[in-house]
Amino acid sequence: MIKGFKDFLMRGNVVDLAVAVIIAGAFGKVIEAFVTVIMDLIGKIFTTPNFSSYAPGGVHIGTFITVLISFIIVAAAVYFMVVVPMNKLAERRKAGVEPEPEAPSEEVILLQEIRDALRVR
């Protein structure tokens, strides 16, 4: 049972997932700091980076506006920092020269010789 668990943990997918979660956590902190900077800049323009107290006509929409601005900033950061570079990388790979086929292994050559010998019969 322990060996099976060890095999499961050492399987490539689990390790890749663990790395992805750690990287996502670190990237999340970078994005949070970026949102704080942008909200501070918005605060310099509108005198406050937090619109929570904004309630025109008694309808409290300030919190929604603050969260919406934060979401747009996060979406833009993810798009420009992750999606665009990945798309460019995919285009480069697609435009690249196809890799040359590898030379067949000794086993494949032997099987081809056997096939050809059987055809002659």
mmCIF file with all atom_site columns, C-alpha atoms in Angstrom:
data_model
loop_
_atom_site.group_PDB
_atom_site.id
_atom_site.type_symbol
_atom_site.label_atom_id
_atom_site.label_alt_id
_atom_site.label_comp_id
_atom_site.label_asym_id
_atom_site.label_entity_id
_atom_site.label_seq_id
_atom_site.pdbx_PDB_ins_code
_atom_site.Cartn_x
_atom_site.Cartn_y
_atom_site.Cartn_z
_atom_site.occupancy
_atom_site.B_iso_or_equiv
_atom_site.pdbx_formal_charge
_atom_site.auth_seq_id
_atom_site.auth_comp_id
_atom_site.auth_asym_id
_atom_site.auth_atom_id
_atom_site.pdbx_PDB_model_num
ATOM 1   C CA . MET A 1 1   ? 0.000   0.000   0.000   1.00 0.00 ? 1   MET A CA 1
ATOM 2   C CA . ILE A 1 2   ? 2.845   2.418   0.833   1.00 0.00 ? 2   ILE A CA 1
ATOM 3   C CA . LYS A 1 3   ? 4.632   1.507   -2.408  1.00 0.00 ? 3   LYS A CA 1
ATOM 4   C CA . GLY A 1 4   ? 1.492   2.280   -4.402  1.00 0.00 ? 4   GLY A CA 1
ATOM 5   C CA . PHE A 1 5   ? 1.157   5.637   -2.649  1.00 0.00 ? 5   PHE A CA 1
ATOM 6   C CA . LYS A 1 6   ? 4.824   6.414   -3.336  1.00 0.00 ? 6   LYS A CA 1
ATOM 7   C CA . ASP A 1 7   ? 4.370   5.501   -7.016  1.00 0.00 ? 7   ASP A CA 1
ATOM 8   C CA . PHE A 1 8   ? 1.311   7.761   -7.166  1.00 0.00 ? 8   PHE A CA 1
ATOM 9   C CA . LEU A 1 9   ? 3.200   10.694  -5.647  1.00 0.00 ? 9   LEU A CA 1
ATOM 10  C CA . MET A 1 10  ? 6.203   10.262  -7.897  1.00 0.00 ? 10  MET A CA 1
ATOM 11  C CA . ARG A 1 11  ? 4.087   10.056  -11.038 1.00 0.00 ? 11  ARG A CA 1
ATOM 12  C CA . GLY A 1 12  ? 4.798   13.048  -13.273 1.00 0.00 ? 12  GLY A CA 1
ATOM 13  C CA . ASN A 1 13  ? 1.279   14.465  -13.148 1.00 0.00 ? 13  ASN A CA 1
ATOM 14  C CA . VAL A 1 14  ? 1.237   14.846  -9.370  1.00 0.00 ? 14  VAL A CA 1
ATOM 15  C CA . VAL A 1 15  ? 4.651   16.498  -9.286  1.00 0.00 ? 15  VAL A CA 1
ATOM 16  C CA . ASP A 1 16  ? 3.657   18.849  -12.131 1.00 0.00 ? 16  ASP A CA 1
ATOM 17  C CA . LEU A 1 17  ? 0.450   19.722  -10.306 1.00 0.00 ? 17  LEU A CA 1
ATOM 18  C CA . ALA A 1 18  ? 2.340   20.446  -7.083  1.00 0.00 ? 18  ALA A CA 1
ATOM 19  C CA . VAL A 1 19  ? 4.753   22.741  -8.926  1.00 0.00 ? 19  VAL A CA 1
ATOM 20  C CA . ALA A 1 20  ? 1.822   24.484  -10.632 1.00 0.00 ? 20  ALA A CA 1
ATOM 21  C CA . VAL A 1 21  ? 0.076   25.121  -7.306  1.00 0.00 ? 21  VAL A CA 1
ATOM 22  C CA . ILE A 1 22  ? 3.249   26.574  -5.768  1.00 0.00 ? 22  ILE A CA 1
ATOM 23  C CA . ILE A 1 23  ? 3.906   28.784  -8.790  1.00 0.00 ? 23  ILE A CA 1
ATOM 24  C CA . ALA A 1 24  ? 0.250   29.896  -8.839  1.00 0.00 ? 24  ALA A CA 1
ATOM 25  C CA . GLY A 1 25  ? 0.479   30.917  -5.183  1.00 0.00 ? 25  GLY A CA 1
ATOM 26  C CA . ALA A 1 26  ? 3.592   32.969  -5.819  1.00 0.00 ? 26  ALA A CA 1
ATOM 27  C CA . PHE A 1 27  ? 2.084   34.480  -8.975  1.00 0.00 ? 27  PHE A CA 1
ATOM 28  C CA . GLY A 1 28  ? -1.047  35.349  -6.986  1.00 0.00 ? 28  GLY A CA 1
ATOM 29  C CA . LYS A 1 29  ? 1.046   37.403  -4.565  1.00 0.00 ? 29  LYS A CA 1
ATOM 30  C CA . VAL A 1 30  ? 2.663   39.258  -7.463  1.00 0.00 ? 30  VAL A CA 1
ATOM 31  C CA . ILE A 1 31  ? -0.758  40.019  -8.921  1.00 0.00 ? 31  ILE A CA 1
ATOM 32  C CA . GLU A 1 32  ? -2.066  41.185  -5.524  1.00 0.00 ? 32  GLU A CA 1
ATOM 33  C CA . ALA A 1 33  ? 0.836   43.622  -5.230  1.00 0.00 ? 33  ALA A CA 1
ATOM 34  C CA . PHE A 1 34  ? 0.209   44.818  -8.797  1.00 0.00 ? 34  PHE A CA 1
ATOM 35  C CA . VAL A 1 35  ? -3.493  45.382  -8.024  1.00 0.00 ? 35  VAL A CA 1
ATOM 36  C CA . THR A 1 36  ? -2.528  47.371  -4.919  1.00 0.00 ? 36  THR A CA 1
ATOM 37  C CA . VAL A 1 37  ? -0.270  49.619  -6.994  1.00 0.00 ? 37  VAL A CA 1
ATOM 38  C CA . ILE A 1 38  ? -2.962  50.203  -9.627  1.00 0.00 ? 38  ILE A CA 1
ATOM 39  C CA . MET A 1 39  ? -5.633  50.839  -6.972  1.00 0.00 ? 39  MET A CA 1
ATOM 40  C CA . ASP A 1 40  ? -3.317  53.343  -5.293  1.00 0.00 ? 40  ASP A CA 1
ATOM 41  C CA . LEU A 1 41  ? -2.904  55.135  -8.625  1.00 0.00 ? 41  LEU A CA 1
ATOM 42  C CA . ILE A 1 42  ? -6.682  55.151  -9.056  1.00 0.00 ? 42  ILE A CA 1
ATOM 43  C CA . GLY A 1 43  ? -6.894  56.521  -5.531  1.00 0.00 ? 43  GLY A CA 1
ATOM 44  C CA . LYS A 1 44  ? -4.610  59.392  -6.494  1.00 0.00 ? 44  LYS A CA 1
ATOM 45  C CA . ILE A 1 45  ? -7.033  60.263  -9.307  1.00 0.00 ? 45  ILE A CA 1
ATOM 46  C CA . PHE A 1 46  ? -10.341 59.750  -7.441  1.00 0.00 ? 46  PHE A CA 1
ATOM 47  C CA . THR A 1 47  ? -9.013  60.554  -3.918  1.00 0.00 ? 47  THR A CA 1
ATOM 48  C CA . THR A 1 48  ? -9.676  57.012  -2.665  1.00 0.00 ? 48  THR A CA 1
ATOM 49  C CA . PRO A 1 49  ? -8.611  53.566  -3.929  1.00 0.00 ? 49  PRO A CA 1
ATOM 50  C CA . ASN A 1 50  ? -11.570 51.994  -2.141  1.00 0.00 ? 50  ASN A CA 1
ATOM 51  C CA . PHE A 1 51  ? -15.052 52.802  -3.424  1.00 0.00 ? 51  PHE A CA 1
ATOM 52  C CA . SER A 1 52  ? -16.846 50.795  -0.704  1.00 0.00 ? 52  SER A CA 1
ATOM 53  C CA . SER A 1 53  ? -18.515 53.859  0.772   1.00 0.00 ? 53  SER A CA 1
ATOM 54  C CA . TYR A 1 54  ? -19.853 55.014  -2.606  1.00 0.00 ? 54  TYR A CA 1
ATOM 55  C CA . ALA A 1 55  ? -23.662 54.745  -2.536  1.00 0.00 ? 55  ALA A CA 1
ATOM 56  C CA . PRO A 1 56  ? -25.489 56.926  -5.052  1.00 0.00 ? 56  PRO A CA 1
ATOM 57  C CA . GLY A 1 57  ? -29.178 57.176  -4.180  1.00 0.00 ? 57  GLY A CA 1
ATOM 58  C CA . GLY A 1 58  ? -28.643 54.900  -1.192  1.00 0.00 ? 58  GLY A CA 1
ATOM 59  C CA . VAL A 1 59  ? -27.622 51.920  -3.349  1.00 0.00 ? 59  VAL A CA 1
ATOM 60  C CA . HIS A 1 60  ? -24.295 50.568  -2.110  1.00 0.00 ? 60  HIS A CA 1
ATOM 61  C CA . ILE A 1 61  ? -22.449 49.725  -5.314  1.00 0.00 ? 61  ILE A CA 1
ATOM 62  C CA . GLY A 1 62  ? -19.035 50.881  -4.153  1.00 0.00 ? 62  GLY A CA 1
ATOM 63  C CA . THR A 1 63  ? -17.849 47.440  -3.055  1.00 0.00 ? 63  THR A CA 1
ATOM 64  C CA . PHE A 1 64  ? -18.899 46.014  -6.407  1.00 0.00 ? 64  PHE A CA 1
ATOM 65  C CA . ILE A 1 65  ? -16.968 48.739  -8.236  1.00 0.00 ? 65  ILE A CA 1
ATOM 66  C CA . THR A 1 66  ? -13.841 48.080  -6.151  1.00 0.00 ? 66  THR A CA 1
ATOM 67  C CA . VAL A 1 67  ? -14.009 44.311  -6.758  1.00 0.00 ? 67  VAL A CA 1
ATOM 68  C CA . LEU A 1 68  ? -14.775 44.825  -10.459 1.00 0.00 ? 68  LEU A CA 1
ATOM 69  C CA . ILE A 1 69  ? -11.737 47.071  -10.912 1.00 0.00 ? 69  ILE A CA 1
ATOM 70  C CA . SER A 1 70  ? -9.579  44.531  -9.076  1.00 0.00 ? 70  SER A CA 1
ATOM 71  C CA . PHE A 1 71  ? -10.896 41.729  -11.296 1.00 0.00 ? 71  PHE A CA 1
ATOM 72  C CA . ILE A 1 72  ? -10.174 43.683  -14.481 1.00 0.00 ? 72  ILE A CA 1
ATOM 73  C CA . ILE A 1 73  ? -6.632  44.380  -13.288 1.00 0.00 ? 73  ILE A CA 1
ATOM 74  C CA . VAL A 1 74  ? -6.060  40.705  -12.423 1.00 0.00 ? 74  VAL A CA 1
ATOM 75  C CA . ALA A 1 75  ? -7.514  39.552  -15.760 1.00 0.00 ? 75  ALA A CA 1
ATOM 76  C CA . ALA A 1 76  ? -5.327  42.006  -17.677 1.00 0.00 ? 76  ALA A CA 1
ATOM 77  C CA . ALA A 1 77  ? -2.214  40.961  -15.751 1.00 0.00 ? 77  ALA A CA 1
ATOM 78  C CA . VAL A 1 78  ? -2.870  37.269  -16.371 1.00 0.00 ? 78  VAL A CA 1
ATOM 79  C CA . TYR A 1 79  ? -3.592  37.919  -20.041 1.00 0.00 ? 79  TYR A CA 1
ATOM 80  C CA . PHE A 1 80  ? -0.491  40.017  -20.688 1.00 0.00 ? 80  PHE A CA 1
ATOM 81  C CA . MET A 1 81  ? 1.877   38.063  -18.396 1.00 0.00 ? 81  MET A CA 1
ATOM 82  C CA . VAL A 1 82  ? 0.756   34.496  -19.183 1.00 0.00 ? 82  VAL A CA 1
ATOM 83  C CA . VAL A 1 83  ? -1.577  34.165  -22.163 1.00 0.00 ? 83  VAL A CA 1
ATOM 84  C CA . VAL A 1 84  ? 0.208   36.451  -24.639 1.00 0.00 ? 84  VAL A CA 1
ATOM 85  C CA . PRO A 1 85  ? 3.682   34.964  -24.020 1.00 0.00 ? 85  PRO A CA 1
ATOM 86  C CA . MET A 1 86  ? 2.300   31.403  -24.240 1.00 0.00 ? 86  MET A CA 1
ATOM 87  C CA . ASN A 1 87  ? 0.533   32.204  -27.526 1.00 0.00 ? 87  ASN A CA 1
ATOM 88  C CA . LYS A 1 88  ? 3.741   33.667  -28.962 1.00 0.00 ? 88  LYS A CA 1
ATOM 89  C CA . LEU A 1 89  ? 5.665   30.594  -27.840 1.00 0.00 ? 89  LEU A CA 1
ATOM 90  C CA . ALA A 1 90  ? 3.084   28.340  -29.502 1.00 0.00 ? 90  ALA A CA 1
ATOM 91  C CA . GLU A 1 91  ? 3.350   30.369  -32.735 1.00 0.00 ? 91  GLU A CA 1
ATOM 92  C CA . ARG A 1 92  ? 7.129   30.040  -32.696 1.00 0.00 ? 92  ARG A CA 1
ATOM 93  C CA . ARG A 1 93  ? 6.869   26.304  -32.222 1.00 0.00 ? 93  ARG A CA 1
ATOM 94  C CA . LYS A 1 94  ? 4.294   26.008  -34.992 1.00 0.00 ? 94  LYS A CA 1
ATOM 95  C CA . ALA A 1 95  ? 6.384   28.102  -37.402 1.00 0.00 ? 95  ALA A CA 1
ATOM 96  C CA . GLY A 1 96  ? 9.558   26.167  -36.601 1.00 0.00 ? 96  GLY A CA 1
ATOM 97  C CA . VAL A 1 97  ? 11.067  23.483  -38.744 1.00 0.00 ? 97  VAL A CA 1
ATOM 98  C CA . GLU A 1 98  ? 9.684   20.033  -38.196 1.00 0.00 ? 98  GLU A CA 1
ATOM 99  C CA . PRO A 1 99  ? 12.180  17.850  -36.348 1.00 0.00 ? 99  PRO A CA 1
ATOM 100 C CA . GLU A 1 100 ? 13.928  15.306  -38.477 1.00 0.00 ? 100 GLU A CA 1
ATOM 101 C CA . PRO A 1 101 ? 12.731  11.752  -37.932 1.00 0.00 ? 101 PRO A CA 1
ATOM 102 C CA . GLU A 1 102 ? 14.982  9.740   -35.698 1.00 0.00 ? 102 GLU A CA 1
ATOM 103 C CA . ALA A 1 103 ? 16.941  6.841   -37.102 1.00 0.00 ? 103 ALA A CA 1
ATOM 104 C CA . PRO A 1 104 ? 15.108  3.568   -36.496 1.00 0.00 ? 104 PRO A CA 1
ATOM 105 C CA . SER A 1 105 ? 16.296  1.501   -33.564 1.00 0.00 ? 105 SER A CA 1
ATOM 106 C CA . GLU A 1 106 ? 18.116  -1.790  -34.003 1.00 0.00 ? 106 GLU A CA 1
ATOM 107 C CA . GLU A 1 107 ? 14.936  -3.688  -33.161 1.00 0.00 ? 107 GLU A CA 1
ATOM 108 C CA . VAL A 1 108 ? 12.999  -1.889  -35.897 1.00 0.00 ? 108 VAL A CA 1
ATOM 109 C CA . ILE A 1 109 ? 15.761  -2.554  -38.435 1.00 0.00 ? 109 ILE A CA 1
ATOM 110 C CA . LEU A 1 110 ? 15.793  -6.243  -37.476 1.00 0.00 ? 110 LEU A CA 1
ATOM 111 C CA . LEU A 1 111 ? 11.997  -6.478  -37.796 1.00 0.00 ? 111 LEU A CA 1
ATOM 112 C CA . GLN A 1 112 ? 12.139  -4.790  -41.207 1.00 0.00 ? 112 GLN A CA 1
ATOM 113 C CA . GLU A 1 113 ? 14.771  -7.311  -42.353 1.00 0.00 ? 113 GLU A CA 1
ATOM 114 C CA . ILE A 1 114 ? 12.576  -10.178 -41.153 1.00 0.00 ? 114 ILE A CA 1
ATOM 115 C CA . ARG A 1 115 ? 9.549   -8.661  -42.946 1.00 0.00 ? 115 ARG A CA 1
ATOM 116 C CA . ASP A 1 116 ? 11.540  -8.273  -46.183 1.00 0.00 ? 116 ASP A CA 1
ATOM 117 C CA . ALA A 1 117 ? 12.864  -11.840 -45.926 1.00 0.00 ? 117 ALA A CA 1
ATOM 118 C CA . LEU A 1 118 ? 9.320   -13.176 -45.483 1.00 0.00 ? 118 LEU A CA 1
ATOM 119 C CA . ARG A 1 119 ? 8.130   -11.233 -48.532 1.00 0.00 ? 119 ARG A CA 1
ATOM 120 C CA . VAL A 1 120 ? 10.808  -12.869 -50.678 1.00 0.00 ? 120 VAL A CA 1
ATOM 121 C CA . ARG A 1 121 ? 9.544   -16.334 -49.745 1.00 0.00 ? 121 ARG A CA 1
#
